[in-house]
CSV table of C-alpha atoms and ligand atoms in Angstrom, one decimal:
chain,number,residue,atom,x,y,z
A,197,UNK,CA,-117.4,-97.1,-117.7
A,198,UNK,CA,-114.6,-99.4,-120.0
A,199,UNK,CA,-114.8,-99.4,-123.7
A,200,UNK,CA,-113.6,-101.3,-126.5
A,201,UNK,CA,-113.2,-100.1,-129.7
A,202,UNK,CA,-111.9,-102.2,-132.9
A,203,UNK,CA,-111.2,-100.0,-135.6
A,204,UNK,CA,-110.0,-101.0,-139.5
A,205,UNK,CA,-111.8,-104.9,-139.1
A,206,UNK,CA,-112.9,-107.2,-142.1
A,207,UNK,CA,-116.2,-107.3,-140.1
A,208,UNK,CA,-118.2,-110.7,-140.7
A,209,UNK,CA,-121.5,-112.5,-139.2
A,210,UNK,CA,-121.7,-115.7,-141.2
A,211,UNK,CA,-125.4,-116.4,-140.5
A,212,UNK,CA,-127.7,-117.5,-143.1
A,213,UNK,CA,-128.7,-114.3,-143.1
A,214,UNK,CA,-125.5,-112.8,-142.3
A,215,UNK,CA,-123.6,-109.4,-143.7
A,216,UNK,CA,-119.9,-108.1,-144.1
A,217,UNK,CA,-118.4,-105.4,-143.5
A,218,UNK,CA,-115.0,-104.7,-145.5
A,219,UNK,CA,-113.7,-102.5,-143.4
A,220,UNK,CA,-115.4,-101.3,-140.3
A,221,UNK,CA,-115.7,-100.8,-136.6
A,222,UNK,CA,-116.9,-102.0,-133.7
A,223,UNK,CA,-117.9,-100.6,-130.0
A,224,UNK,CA,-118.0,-102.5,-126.7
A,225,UNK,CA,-119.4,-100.9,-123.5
A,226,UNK,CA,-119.2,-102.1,-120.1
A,227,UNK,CA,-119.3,-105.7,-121.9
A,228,UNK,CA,-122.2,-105.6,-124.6
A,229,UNK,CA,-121.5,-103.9,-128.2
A,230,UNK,CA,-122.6,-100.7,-128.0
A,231,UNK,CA,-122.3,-100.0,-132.0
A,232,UNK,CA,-120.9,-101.4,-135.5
A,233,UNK,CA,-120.7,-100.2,-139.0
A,234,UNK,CA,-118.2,-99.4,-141.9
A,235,UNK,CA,-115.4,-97.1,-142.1
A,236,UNK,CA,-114.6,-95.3,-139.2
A,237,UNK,CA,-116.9,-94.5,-135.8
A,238,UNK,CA,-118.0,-91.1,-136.0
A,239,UNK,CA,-117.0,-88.4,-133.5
A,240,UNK,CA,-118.5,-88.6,-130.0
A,241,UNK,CA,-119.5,-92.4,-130.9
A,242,UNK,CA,-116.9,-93.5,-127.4
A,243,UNK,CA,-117.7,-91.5,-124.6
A,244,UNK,CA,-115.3,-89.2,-123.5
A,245,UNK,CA,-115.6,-90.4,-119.7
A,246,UNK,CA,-114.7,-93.7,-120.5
A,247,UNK,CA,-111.8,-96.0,-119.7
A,248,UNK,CA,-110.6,-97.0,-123.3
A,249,UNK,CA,-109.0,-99.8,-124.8
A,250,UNK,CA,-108.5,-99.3,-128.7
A,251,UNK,CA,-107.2,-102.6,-131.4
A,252,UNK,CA,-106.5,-101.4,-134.5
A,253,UNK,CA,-107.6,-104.6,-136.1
A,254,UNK,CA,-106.0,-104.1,-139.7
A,255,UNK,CA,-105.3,-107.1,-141.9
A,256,UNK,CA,-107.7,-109.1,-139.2
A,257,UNK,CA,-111.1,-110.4,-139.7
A,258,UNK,CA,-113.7,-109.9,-136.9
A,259,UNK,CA,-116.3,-112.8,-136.0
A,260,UNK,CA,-118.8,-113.7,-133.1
A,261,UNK,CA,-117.2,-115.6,-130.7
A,262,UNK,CA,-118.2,-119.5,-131.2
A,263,UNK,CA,-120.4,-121.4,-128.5
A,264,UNK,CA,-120.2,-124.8,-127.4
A,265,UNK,CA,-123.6,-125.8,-126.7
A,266,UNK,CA,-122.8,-129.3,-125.2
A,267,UNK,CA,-119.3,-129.7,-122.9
A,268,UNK,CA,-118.2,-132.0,-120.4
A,269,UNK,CA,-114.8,-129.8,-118.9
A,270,UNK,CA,-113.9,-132.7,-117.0
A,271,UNK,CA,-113.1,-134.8,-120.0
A,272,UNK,CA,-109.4,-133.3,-119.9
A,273,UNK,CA,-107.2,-135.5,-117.9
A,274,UNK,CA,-108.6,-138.2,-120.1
A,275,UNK,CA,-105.6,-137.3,-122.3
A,276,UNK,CA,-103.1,-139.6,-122.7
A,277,UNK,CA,-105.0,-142.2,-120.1
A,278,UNK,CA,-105.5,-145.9,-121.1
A,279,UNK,CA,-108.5,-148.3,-119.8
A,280,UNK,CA,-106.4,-151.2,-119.8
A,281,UNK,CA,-109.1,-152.4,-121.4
A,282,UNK,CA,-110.8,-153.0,-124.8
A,283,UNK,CA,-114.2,-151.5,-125.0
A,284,UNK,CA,-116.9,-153.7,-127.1
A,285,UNK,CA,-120.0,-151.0,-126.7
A,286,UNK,CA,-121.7,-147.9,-125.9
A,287,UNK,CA,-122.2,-149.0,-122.4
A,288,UNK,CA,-118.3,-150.4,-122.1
A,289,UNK,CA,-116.9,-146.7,-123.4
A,290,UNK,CA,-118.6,-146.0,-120.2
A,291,UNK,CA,-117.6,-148.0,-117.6
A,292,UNK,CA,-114.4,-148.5,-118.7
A,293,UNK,CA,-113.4,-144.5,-119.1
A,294,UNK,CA,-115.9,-141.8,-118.6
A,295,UNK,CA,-117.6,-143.5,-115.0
A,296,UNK,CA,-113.8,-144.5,-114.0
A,297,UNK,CA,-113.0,-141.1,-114.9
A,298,UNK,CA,-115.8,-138.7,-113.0
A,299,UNK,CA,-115.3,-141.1,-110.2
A,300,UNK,CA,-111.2,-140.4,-109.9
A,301,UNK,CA,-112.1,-136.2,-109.8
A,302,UNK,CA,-111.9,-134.5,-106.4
A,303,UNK,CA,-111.9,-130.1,-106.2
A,304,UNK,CA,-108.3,-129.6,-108.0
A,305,UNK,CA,-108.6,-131.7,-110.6
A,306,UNK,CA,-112.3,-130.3,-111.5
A,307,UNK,CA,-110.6,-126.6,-111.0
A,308,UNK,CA,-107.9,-127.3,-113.3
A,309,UNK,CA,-109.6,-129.5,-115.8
A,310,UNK,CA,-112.0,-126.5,-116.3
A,311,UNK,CA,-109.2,-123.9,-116.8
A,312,UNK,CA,-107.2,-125.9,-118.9
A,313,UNK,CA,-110.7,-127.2,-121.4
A,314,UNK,CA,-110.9,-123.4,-120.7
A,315,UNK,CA,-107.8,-122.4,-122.2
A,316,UNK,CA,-107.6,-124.2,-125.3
A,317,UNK,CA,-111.3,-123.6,-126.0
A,318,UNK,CA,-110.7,-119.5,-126.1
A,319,UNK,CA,-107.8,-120.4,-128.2
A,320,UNK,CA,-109.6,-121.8,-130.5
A,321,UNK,CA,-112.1,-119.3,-130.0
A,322,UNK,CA,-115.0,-120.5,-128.5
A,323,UNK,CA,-116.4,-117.9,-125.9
A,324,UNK,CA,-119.9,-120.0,-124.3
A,325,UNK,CA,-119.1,-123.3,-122.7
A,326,UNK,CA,-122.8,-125.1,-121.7
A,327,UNK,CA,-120.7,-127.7,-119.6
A,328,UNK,CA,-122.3,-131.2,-118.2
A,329,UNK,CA,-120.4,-132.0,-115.2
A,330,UNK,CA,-119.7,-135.1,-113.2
A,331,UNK,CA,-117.6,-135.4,-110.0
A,332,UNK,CA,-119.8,-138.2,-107.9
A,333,UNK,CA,-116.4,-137.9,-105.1
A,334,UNK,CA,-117.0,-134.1,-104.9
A,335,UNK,CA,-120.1,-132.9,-105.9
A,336,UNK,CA,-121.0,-129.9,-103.6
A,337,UNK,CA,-119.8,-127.2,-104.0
A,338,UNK,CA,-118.2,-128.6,-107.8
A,339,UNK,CA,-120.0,-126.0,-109.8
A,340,UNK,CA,-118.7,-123.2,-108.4
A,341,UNK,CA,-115.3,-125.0,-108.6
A,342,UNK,CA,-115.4,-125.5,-112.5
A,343,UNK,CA,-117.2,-121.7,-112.3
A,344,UNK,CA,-113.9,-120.1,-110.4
A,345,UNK,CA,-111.9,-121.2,-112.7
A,346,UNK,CA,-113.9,-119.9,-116.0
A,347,UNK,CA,-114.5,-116.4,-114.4
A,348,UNK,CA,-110.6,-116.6,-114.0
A,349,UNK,CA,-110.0,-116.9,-117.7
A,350,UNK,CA,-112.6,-115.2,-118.7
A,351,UNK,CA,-114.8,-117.3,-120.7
A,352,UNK,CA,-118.9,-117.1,-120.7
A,353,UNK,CA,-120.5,-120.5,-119.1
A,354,UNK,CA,-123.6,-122.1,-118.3
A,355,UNK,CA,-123.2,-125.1,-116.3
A,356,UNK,CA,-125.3,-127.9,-114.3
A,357,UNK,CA,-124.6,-131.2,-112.3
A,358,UNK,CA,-125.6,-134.5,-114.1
A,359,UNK,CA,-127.9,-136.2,-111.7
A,360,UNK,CA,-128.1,-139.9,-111.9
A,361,UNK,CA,-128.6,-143.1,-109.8
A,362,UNK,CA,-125.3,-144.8,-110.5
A,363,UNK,CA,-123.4,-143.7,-107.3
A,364,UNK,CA,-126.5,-144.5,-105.2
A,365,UNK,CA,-129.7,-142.3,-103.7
A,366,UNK,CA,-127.8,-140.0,-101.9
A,367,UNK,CA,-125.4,-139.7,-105.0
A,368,UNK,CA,-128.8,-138.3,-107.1
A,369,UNK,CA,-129.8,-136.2,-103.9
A,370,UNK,CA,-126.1,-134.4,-103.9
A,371,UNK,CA,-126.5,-133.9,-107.7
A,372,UNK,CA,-130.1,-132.1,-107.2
A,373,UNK,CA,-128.6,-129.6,-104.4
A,374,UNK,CA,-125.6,-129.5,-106.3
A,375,UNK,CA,-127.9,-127.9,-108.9
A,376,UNK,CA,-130.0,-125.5,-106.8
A,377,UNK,CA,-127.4,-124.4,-104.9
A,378,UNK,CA,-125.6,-122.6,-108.1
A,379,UNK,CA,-129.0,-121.6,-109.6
A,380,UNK,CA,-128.8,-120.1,-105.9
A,381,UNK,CA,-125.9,-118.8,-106.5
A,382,UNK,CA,-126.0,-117.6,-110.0
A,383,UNK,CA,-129.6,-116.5,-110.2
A,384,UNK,CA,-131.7,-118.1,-113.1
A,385,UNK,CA,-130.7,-115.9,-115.7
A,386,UNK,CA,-126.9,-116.0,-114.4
A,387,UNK,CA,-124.8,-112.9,-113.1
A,388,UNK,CA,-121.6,-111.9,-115.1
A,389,UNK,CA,-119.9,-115.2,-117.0
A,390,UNK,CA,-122.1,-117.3,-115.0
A,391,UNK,CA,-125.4,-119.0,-115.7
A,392,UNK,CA,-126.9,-122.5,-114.4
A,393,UNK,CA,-129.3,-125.5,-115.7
A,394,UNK,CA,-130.4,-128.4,-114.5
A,395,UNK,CA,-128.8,-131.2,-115.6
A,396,UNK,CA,-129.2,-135.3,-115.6
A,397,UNK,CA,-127.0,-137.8,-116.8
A,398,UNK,CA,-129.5,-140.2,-118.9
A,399,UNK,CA,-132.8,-141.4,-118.8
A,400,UNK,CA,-130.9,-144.8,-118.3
A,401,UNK,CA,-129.2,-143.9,-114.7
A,402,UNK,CA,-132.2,-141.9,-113.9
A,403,UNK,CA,-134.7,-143.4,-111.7
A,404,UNK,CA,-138.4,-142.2,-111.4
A,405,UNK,CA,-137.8,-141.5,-107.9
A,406,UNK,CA,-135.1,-139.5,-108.5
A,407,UNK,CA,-137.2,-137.7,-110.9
A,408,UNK,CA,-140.1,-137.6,-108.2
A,409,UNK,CA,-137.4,-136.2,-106.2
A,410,UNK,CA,-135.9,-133.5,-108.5
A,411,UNK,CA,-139.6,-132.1,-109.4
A,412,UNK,CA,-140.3,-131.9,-105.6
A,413,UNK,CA,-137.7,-130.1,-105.1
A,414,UNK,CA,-137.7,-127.8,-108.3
A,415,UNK,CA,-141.1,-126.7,-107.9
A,416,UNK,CA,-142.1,-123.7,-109.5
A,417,UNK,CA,-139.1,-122.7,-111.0
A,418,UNK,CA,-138.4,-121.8,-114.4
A,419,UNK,CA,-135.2,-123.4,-114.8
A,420,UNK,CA,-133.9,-125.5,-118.0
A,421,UNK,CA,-132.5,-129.1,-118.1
A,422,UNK,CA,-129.6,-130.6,-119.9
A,423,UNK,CA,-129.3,-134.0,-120.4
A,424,UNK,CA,-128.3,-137.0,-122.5
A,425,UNK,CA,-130.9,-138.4,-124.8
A,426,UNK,CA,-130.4,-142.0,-126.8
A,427,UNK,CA,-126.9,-141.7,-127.4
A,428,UNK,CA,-126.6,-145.2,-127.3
A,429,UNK,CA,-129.2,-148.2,-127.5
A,430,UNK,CA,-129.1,-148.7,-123.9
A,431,UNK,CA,-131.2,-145.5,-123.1
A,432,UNK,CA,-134.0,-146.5,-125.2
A,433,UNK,CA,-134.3,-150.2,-124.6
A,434,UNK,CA,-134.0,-149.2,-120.8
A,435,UNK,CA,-137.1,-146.8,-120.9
A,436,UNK,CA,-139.5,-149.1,-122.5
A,437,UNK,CA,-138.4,-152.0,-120.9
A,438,UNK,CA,-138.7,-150.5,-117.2
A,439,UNK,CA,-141.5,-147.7,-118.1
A,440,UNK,CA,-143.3,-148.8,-121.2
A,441,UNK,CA,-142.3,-145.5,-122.5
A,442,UNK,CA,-140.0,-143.8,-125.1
A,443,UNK,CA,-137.6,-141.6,-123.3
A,444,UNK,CA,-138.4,-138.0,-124.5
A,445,UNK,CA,-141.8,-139.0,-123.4
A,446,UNK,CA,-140.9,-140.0,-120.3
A,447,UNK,CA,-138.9,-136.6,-119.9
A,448,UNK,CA,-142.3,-134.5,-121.1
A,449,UNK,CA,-144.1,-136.3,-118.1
A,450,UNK,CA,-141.6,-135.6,-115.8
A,451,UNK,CA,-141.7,-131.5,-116.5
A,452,UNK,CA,-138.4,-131.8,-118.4
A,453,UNK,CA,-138.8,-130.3,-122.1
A,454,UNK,CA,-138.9,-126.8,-122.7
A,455,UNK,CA,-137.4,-123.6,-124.7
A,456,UNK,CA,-134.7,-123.7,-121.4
A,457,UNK,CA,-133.9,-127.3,-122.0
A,458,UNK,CA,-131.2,-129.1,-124.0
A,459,UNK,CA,-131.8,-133.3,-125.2
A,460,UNK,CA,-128.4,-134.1,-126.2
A,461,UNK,CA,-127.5,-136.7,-129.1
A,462,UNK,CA,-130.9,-138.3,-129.8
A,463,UNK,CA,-129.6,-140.6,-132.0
A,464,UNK,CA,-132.4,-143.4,-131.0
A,465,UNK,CA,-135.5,-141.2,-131.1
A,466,UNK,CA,-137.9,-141.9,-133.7
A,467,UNK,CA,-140.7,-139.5,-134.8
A,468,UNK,CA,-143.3,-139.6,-131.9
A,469,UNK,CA,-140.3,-138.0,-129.8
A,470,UNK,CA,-139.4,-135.8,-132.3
A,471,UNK,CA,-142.6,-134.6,-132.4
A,472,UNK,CA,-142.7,-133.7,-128.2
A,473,UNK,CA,-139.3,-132.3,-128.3
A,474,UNK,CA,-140.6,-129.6,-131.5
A,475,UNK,CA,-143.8,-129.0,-129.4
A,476,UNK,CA,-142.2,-128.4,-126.1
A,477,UNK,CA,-139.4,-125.9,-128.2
A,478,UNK,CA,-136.7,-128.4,-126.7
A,479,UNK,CA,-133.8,-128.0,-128.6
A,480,UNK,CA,-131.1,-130.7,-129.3
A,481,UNK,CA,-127.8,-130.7,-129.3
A,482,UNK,CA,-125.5,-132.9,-131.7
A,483,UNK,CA,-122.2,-134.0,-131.2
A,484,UNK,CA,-121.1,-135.0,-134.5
A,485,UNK,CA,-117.4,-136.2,-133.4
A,486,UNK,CA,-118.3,-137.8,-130.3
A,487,UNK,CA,-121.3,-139.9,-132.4
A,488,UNK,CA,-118.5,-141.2,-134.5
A,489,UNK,CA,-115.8,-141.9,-131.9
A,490,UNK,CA,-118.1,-143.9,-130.1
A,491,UNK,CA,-119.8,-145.8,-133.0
A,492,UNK,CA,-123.1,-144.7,-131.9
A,493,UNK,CA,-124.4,-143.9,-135.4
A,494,UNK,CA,-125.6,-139.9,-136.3
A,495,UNK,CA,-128.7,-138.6,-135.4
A,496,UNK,CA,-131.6,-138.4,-137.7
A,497,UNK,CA,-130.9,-134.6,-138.1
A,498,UNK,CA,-132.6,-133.6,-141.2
A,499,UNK,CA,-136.0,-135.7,-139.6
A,500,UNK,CA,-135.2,-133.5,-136.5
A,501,UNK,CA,-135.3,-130.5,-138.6
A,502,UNK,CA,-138.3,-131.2,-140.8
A,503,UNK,CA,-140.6,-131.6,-137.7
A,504,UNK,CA,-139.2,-128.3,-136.5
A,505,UNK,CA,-136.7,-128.7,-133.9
A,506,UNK,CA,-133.9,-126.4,-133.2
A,507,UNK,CA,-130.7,-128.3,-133.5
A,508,UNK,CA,-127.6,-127.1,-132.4
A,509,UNK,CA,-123.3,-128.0,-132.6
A,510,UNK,CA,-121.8,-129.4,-129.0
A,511,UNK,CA,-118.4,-131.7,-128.7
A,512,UNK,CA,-119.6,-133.8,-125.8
A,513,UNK,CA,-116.1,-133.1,-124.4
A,514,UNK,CA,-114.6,-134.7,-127.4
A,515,UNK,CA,-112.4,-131.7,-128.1
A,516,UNK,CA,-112.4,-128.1,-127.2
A,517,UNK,CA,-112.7,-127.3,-131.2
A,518,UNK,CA,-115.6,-125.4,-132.3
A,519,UNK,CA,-113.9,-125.4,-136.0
A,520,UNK,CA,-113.1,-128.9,-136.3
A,521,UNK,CA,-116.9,-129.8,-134.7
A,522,UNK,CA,-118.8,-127.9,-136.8
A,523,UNK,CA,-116.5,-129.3,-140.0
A,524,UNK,CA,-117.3,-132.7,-139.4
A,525,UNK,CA,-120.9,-132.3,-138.3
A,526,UNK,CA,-121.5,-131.4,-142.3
A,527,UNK,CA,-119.3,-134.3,-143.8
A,528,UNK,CA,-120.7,-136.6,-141.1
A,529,UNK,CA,-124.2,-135.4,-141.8
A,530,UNK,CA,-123.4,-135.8,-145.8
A,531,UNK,CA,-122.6,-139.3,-145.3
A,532,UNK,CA,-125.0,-140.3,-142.8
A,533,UNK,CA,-127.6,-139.2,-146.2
A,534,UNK,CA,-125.6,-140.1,-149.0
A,535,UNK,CA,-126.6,-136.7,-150.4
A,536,UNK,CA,-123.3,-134.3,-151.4
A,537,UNK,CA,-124.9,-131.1,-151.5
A,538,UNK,CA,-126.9,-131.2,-148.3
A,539,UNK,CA,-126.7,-129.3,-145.1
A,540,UNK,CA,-124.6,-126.7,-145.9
A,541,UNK,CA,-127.5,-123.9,-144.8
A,542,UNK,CA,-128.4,-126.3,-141.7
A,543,UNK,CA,-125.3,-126.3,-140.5
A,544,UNK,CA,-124.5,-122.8,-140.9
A,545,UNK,CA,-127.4,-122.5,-138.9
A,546,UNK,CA,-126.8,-124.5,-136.5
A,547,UNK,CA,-123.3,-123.6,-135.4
A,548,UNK,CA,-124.3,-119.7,-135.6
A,549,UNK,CA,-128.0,-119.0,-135.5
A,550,UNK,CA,-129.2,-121.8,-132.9
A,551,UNK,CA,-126.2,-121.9,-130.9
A,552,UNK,CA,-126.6,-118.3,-129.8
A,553,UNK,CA,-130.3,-118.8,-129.6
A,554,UNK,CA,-129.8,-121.7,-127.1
A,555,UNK,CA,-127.3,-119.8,-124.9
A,556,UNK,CA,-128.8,-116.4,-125.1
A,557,UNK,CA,-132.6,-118.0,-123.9
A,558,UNK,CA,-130.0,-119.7,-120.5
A,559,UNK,CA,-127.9,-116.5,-120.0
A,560,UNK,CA,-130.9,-114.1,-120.4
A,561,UNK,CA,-129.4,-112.3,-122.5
A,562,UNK,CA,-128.8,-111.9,-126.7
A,563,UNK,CA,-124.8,-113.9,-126.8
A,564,UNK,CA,-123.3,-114.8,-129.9
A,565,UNK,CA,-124.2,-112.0,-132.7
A,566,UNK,CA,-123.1,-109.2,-133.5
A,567,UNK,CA,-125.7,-106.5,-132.8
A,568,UNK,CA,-125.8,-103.5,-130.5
A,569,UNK,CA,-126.8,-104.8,-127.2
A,570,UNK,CA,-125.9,-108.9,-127.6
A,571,UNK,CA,-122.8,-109.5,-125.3
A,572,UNK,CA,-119.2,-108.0,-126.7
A,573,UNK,CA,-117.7,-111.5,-127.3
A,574,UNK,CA,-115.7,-111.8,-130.5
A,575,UNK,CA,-112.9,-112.9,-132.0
A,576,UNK,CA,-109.8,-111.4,-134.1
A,577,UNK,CA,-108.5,-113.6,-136.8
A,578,UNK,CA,-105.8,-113.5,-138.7
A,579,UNK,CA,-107.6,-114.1,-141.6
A,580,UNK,CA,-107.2,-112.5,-145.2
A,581,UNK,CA,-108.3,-114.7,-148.5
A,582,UNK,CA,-107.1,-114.3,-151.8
A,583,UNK,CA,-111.0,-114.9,-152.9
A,584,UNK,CA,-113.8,-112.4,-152.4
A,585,UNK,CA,-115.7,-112.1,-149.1
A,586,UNK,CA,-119.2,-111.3,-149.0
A,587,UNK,CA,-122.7,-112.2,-147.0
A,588,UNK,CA,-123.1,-115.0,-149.4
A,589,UNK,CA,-119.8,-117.0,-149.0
A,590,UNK,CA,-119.0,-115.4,-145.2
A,591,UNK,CA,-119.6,-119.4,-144.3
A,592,UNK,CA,-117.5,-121.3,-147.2
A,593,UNK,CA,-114.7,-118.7,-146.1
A,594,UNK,CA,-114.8,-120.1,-142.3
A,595,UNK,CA,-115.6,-123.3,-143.2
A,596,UNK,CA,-112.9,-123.9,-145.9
A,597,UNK,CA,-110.3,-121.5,-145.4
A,598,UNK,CA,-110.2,-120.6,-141.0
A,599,UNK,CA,-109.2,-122.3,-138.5
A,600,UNK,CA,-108.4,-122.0,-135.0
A,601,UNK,CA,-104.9,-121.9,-135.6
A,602,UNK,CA,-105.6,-118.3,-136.6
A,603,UNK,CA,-107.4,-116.8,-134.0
A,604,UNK,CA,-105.7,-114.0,-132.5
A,605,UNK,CA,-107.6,-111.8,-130.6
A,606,UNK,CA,-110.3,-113.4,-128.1
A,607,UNK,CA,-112.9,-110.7,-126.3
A,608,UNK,CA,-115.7,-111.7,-124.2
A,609,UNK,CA,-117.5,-109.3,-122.2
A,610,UNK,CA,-115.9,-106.6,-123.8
A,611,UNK,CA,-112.9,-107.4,-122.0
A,612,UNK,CA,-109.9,-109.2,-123.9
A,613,UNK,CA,-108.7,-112.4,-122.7
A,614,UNK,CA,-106.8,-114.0,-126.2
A,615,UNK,CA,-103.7,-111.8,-127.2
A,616,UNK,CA,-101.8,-112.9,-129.6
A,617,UNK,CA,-102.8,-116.2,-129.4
A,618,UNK,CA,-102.1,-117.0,-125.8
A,619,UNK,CA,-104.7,-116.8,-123.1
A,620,UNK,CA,-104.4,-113.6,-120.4
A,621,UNK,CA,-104.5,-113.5,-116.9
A,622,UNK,CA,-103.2,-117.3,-115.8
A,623,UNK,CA,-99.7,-118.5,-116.5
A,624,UNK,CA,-99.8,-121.4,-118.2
A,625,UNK,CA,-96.3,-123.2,-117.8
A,626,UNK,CA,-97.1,-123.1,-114.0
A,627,UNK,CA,-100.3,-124.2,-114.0
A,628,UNK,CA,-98.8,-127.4,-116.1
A,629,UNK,CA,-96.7,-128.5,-113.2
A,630,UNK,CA,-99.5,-128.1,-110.8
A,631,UNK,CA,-101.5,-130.3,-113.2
A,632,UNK,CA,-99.0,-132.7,-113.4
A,633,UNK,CA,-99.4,-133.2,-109.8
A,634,UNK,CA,-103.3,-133.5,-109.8
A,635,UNK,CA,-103.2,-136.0,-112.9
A,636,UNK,CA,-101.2,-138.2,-111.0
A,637,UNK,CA,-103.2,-138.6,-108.6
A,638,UNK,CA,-106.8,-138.5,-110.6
A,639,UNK,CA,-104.6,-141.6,-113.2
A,640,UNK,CA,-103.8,-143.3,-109.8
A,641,UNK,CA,-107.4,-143.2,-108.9
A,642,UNK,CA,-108.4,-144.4,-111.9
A,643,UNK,CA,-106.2,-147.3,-111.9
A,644,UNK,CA,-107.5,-148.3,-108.5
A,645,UNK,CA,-111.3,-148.7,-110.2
A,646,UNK,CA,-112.9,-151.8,-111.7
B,763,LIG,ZN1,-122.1,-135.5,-123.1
């Protein structure tokens, strides 16, 4: 049996309904928190059989570790790249980057690319990485790739292949086994770090065959999808022009929504999808920084809300930066409505409350709060305020005054992989170099596509 016991902790959970904890402690056994509270544990709270790790966490403030509900790993040796070229559109972004890029990714760069998104996303203390990969070059055996490398550093993950037609039948057909074979491998509800979905590109690069195909070979699974939804114009105007149908309702015919399952963006979708997705518990995903980057417009997220969907905080692989994201999801969201005041409570909720919701209903398992029996993964930061802390303001106080800069201490699974700001168990100065090696040859590739 390991435990892990913080002692002296600011403690904080700065859910809508959230609490704090001026001083106080907190208990992790064999990787879920076995107890919190104030002051100081009581005697016999640790067992005495146990192997323990103590932090006395003094002059630190204690938070649930933050979750990235929408990821794309891959999207790392895009740093630094150039096109060549001057994109004009949703659709040039691309074919001019993102389809040059997943097509220039064989097994190292998909290993490294996941430990190094992996790296600077625990040091900015995100613990849950949801991850939509694409690798068409090397697709079998890819998740387990990108899932090697996570277990290495540590970090929680729920991952899936995105299926799509755009590198030809047998392209869709690898993605689909590529996507059994690690539920296979992981089990539905995940093992360890691990879990799997299904995942598909867009409705766009999706044919109904493919579809056909994918539900064939589902069958009666419980398994949830992740996929892009109206991100840009394309998606929709592609779905009614080739199916006479919306796209979410085209995804409800094809056994697609569900509590499991993730629409990401749905910046197009007007109320009649809207409606399926908050019948079929389908929650979405936005990525506020992504939206903008692109010029794709925000999502209609307070219409989203009002019919009763579950929206939740992803960065599309824009950055690895939970703090930033969820920053700019409320300004974005501010100025999308012209309204000053709103969605402060929606996206408090969102980045805390229907994050963890979202990854605790794929790993099986309550992740991202802090109560006895949710997964041990937290963060230490070295946070004190000259202002008051309480349940009321926990948010305003992450919102305005932390940042990932001050995240010391990183724990998942009751197990620490942050220490003093750097990541454990991987030596990152030699890991550089071997990157160095892989990015040459991914840019090369890259180069060589048209
Ligand atoms: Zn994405």
């Amino acid at each position: 049996m390991t435990e892990l016991l913080v002692t002296n902790a600011r403690i904080v959970y700065p859910a809508t309904s959230g609490f704090v904890i001026d001083r106080g402690w907190l208990l992790a056994r064999d990787g879920s928190i076995a107890g919190l509270g104030a002051g100081d544990p009581s005697p016999g709270t640790c067992q005495p059989s146990a192997d323990l790790v103590e932090i006395n966490a003094s002059g630190m403030t204690l938070l649930p570790g933050l979750l990235n509900t929408h990821m794309h790993l891959y999207s790392m040796y895009s740093r630094g790249i150039s096109t060549g070229r001057t994109s004009h559109g949703f659709l040039d972004v691309l074919q001019d980057l993102w389809w040059r890029l997943d097509r220039s990714l064989l097994k190292d760069a998909c290993w490294m690319s996941a430990m190094f998104s992996g790296m600077d996303s625990l040091r900015c203390g995100t613990t849950t990485i949801v991850d939509h990969h694409a690798s068409p070059n090397y697709i079998a055996g890819s998740l387990s790739t990108l899932s090697d490398a996570l277990n290495k550093l540590g970090l929680r993950h729920v991952l899936s292949y995105e299926i799509t037609d755009r590198n030809g039948i047998q392209g869709a057909m690898d993605g689909i086994e590529e996507n059994l074979r690690f539920l296979d491998e992981v089990g539905t509800e995940g093992t360890g770090l691990a879990s799997g979905m299904i995942g598909l590109h867009a409705s766009f690069t999706v044919s109904d065959g493919t579809l056909a195909a994918l539900r064939d070979r589902v069958g009666s699974r419980d398994v949830g999808y992740h996929i892009h939804v109206a991100e840009g114009a394309i998606d929709e105007e592609d779905s009614l022009r080739k199916y006479g149908k919306r796209i979410v309702a085209r995804l409800d015919e094809a056994g697609l929504l569900g509590p499991r399952s993730i629409a990401v963006h749905c910046v197009g979708i007007d109320a009649s999808e809207r409606s399926l997705l908050a019948e079929s518990k389908t929650s979405v995903v936005v990525n506020t920084m992504s939206n903008m980057n692109n010029a794709v417009g925000l999502p209609a997220v307070r219409e989203m809300l009002d019919a009763g969907i579950q929206v939740g905080i992803g960065t599309d692989g824009y950055t690895t930066n939970m703090f930033e994201e969820f920053r700019n999801t409320l300004v974005g969201l501010r100025n999308r409505y012209q309204d000053p005041s709103g969605f402060w409570p929606e996206v408090q909720r969102a980045q805390i409350e229907t994050n963890a919701d979202i990854v605790s209903r794929l790993a099986g398992r309550p992740v991202g709060r802090l109560e006895p029996g949710a997964a041990a993964d937290f963060i230490l930061m070295d946070y004190t305020s000259p202002t008051f802390i309480n349940a009321a303001n926990a948010f305003g106080h992450m919102f305005f005054g932390m940042s990932s800069d001050l995240v010391d201490t990183v724990v998942v699974e009751g197990k620490v992989v942050v220490k003093d700001h750097e990541v454990l168990e991987v030596d990152r100065k030699s890991l550089e170099r071997e990157s160095l090696k892989v990015a040459k040859d991914v840019w090369e590739a890259f180069d060589r596509l048209v």
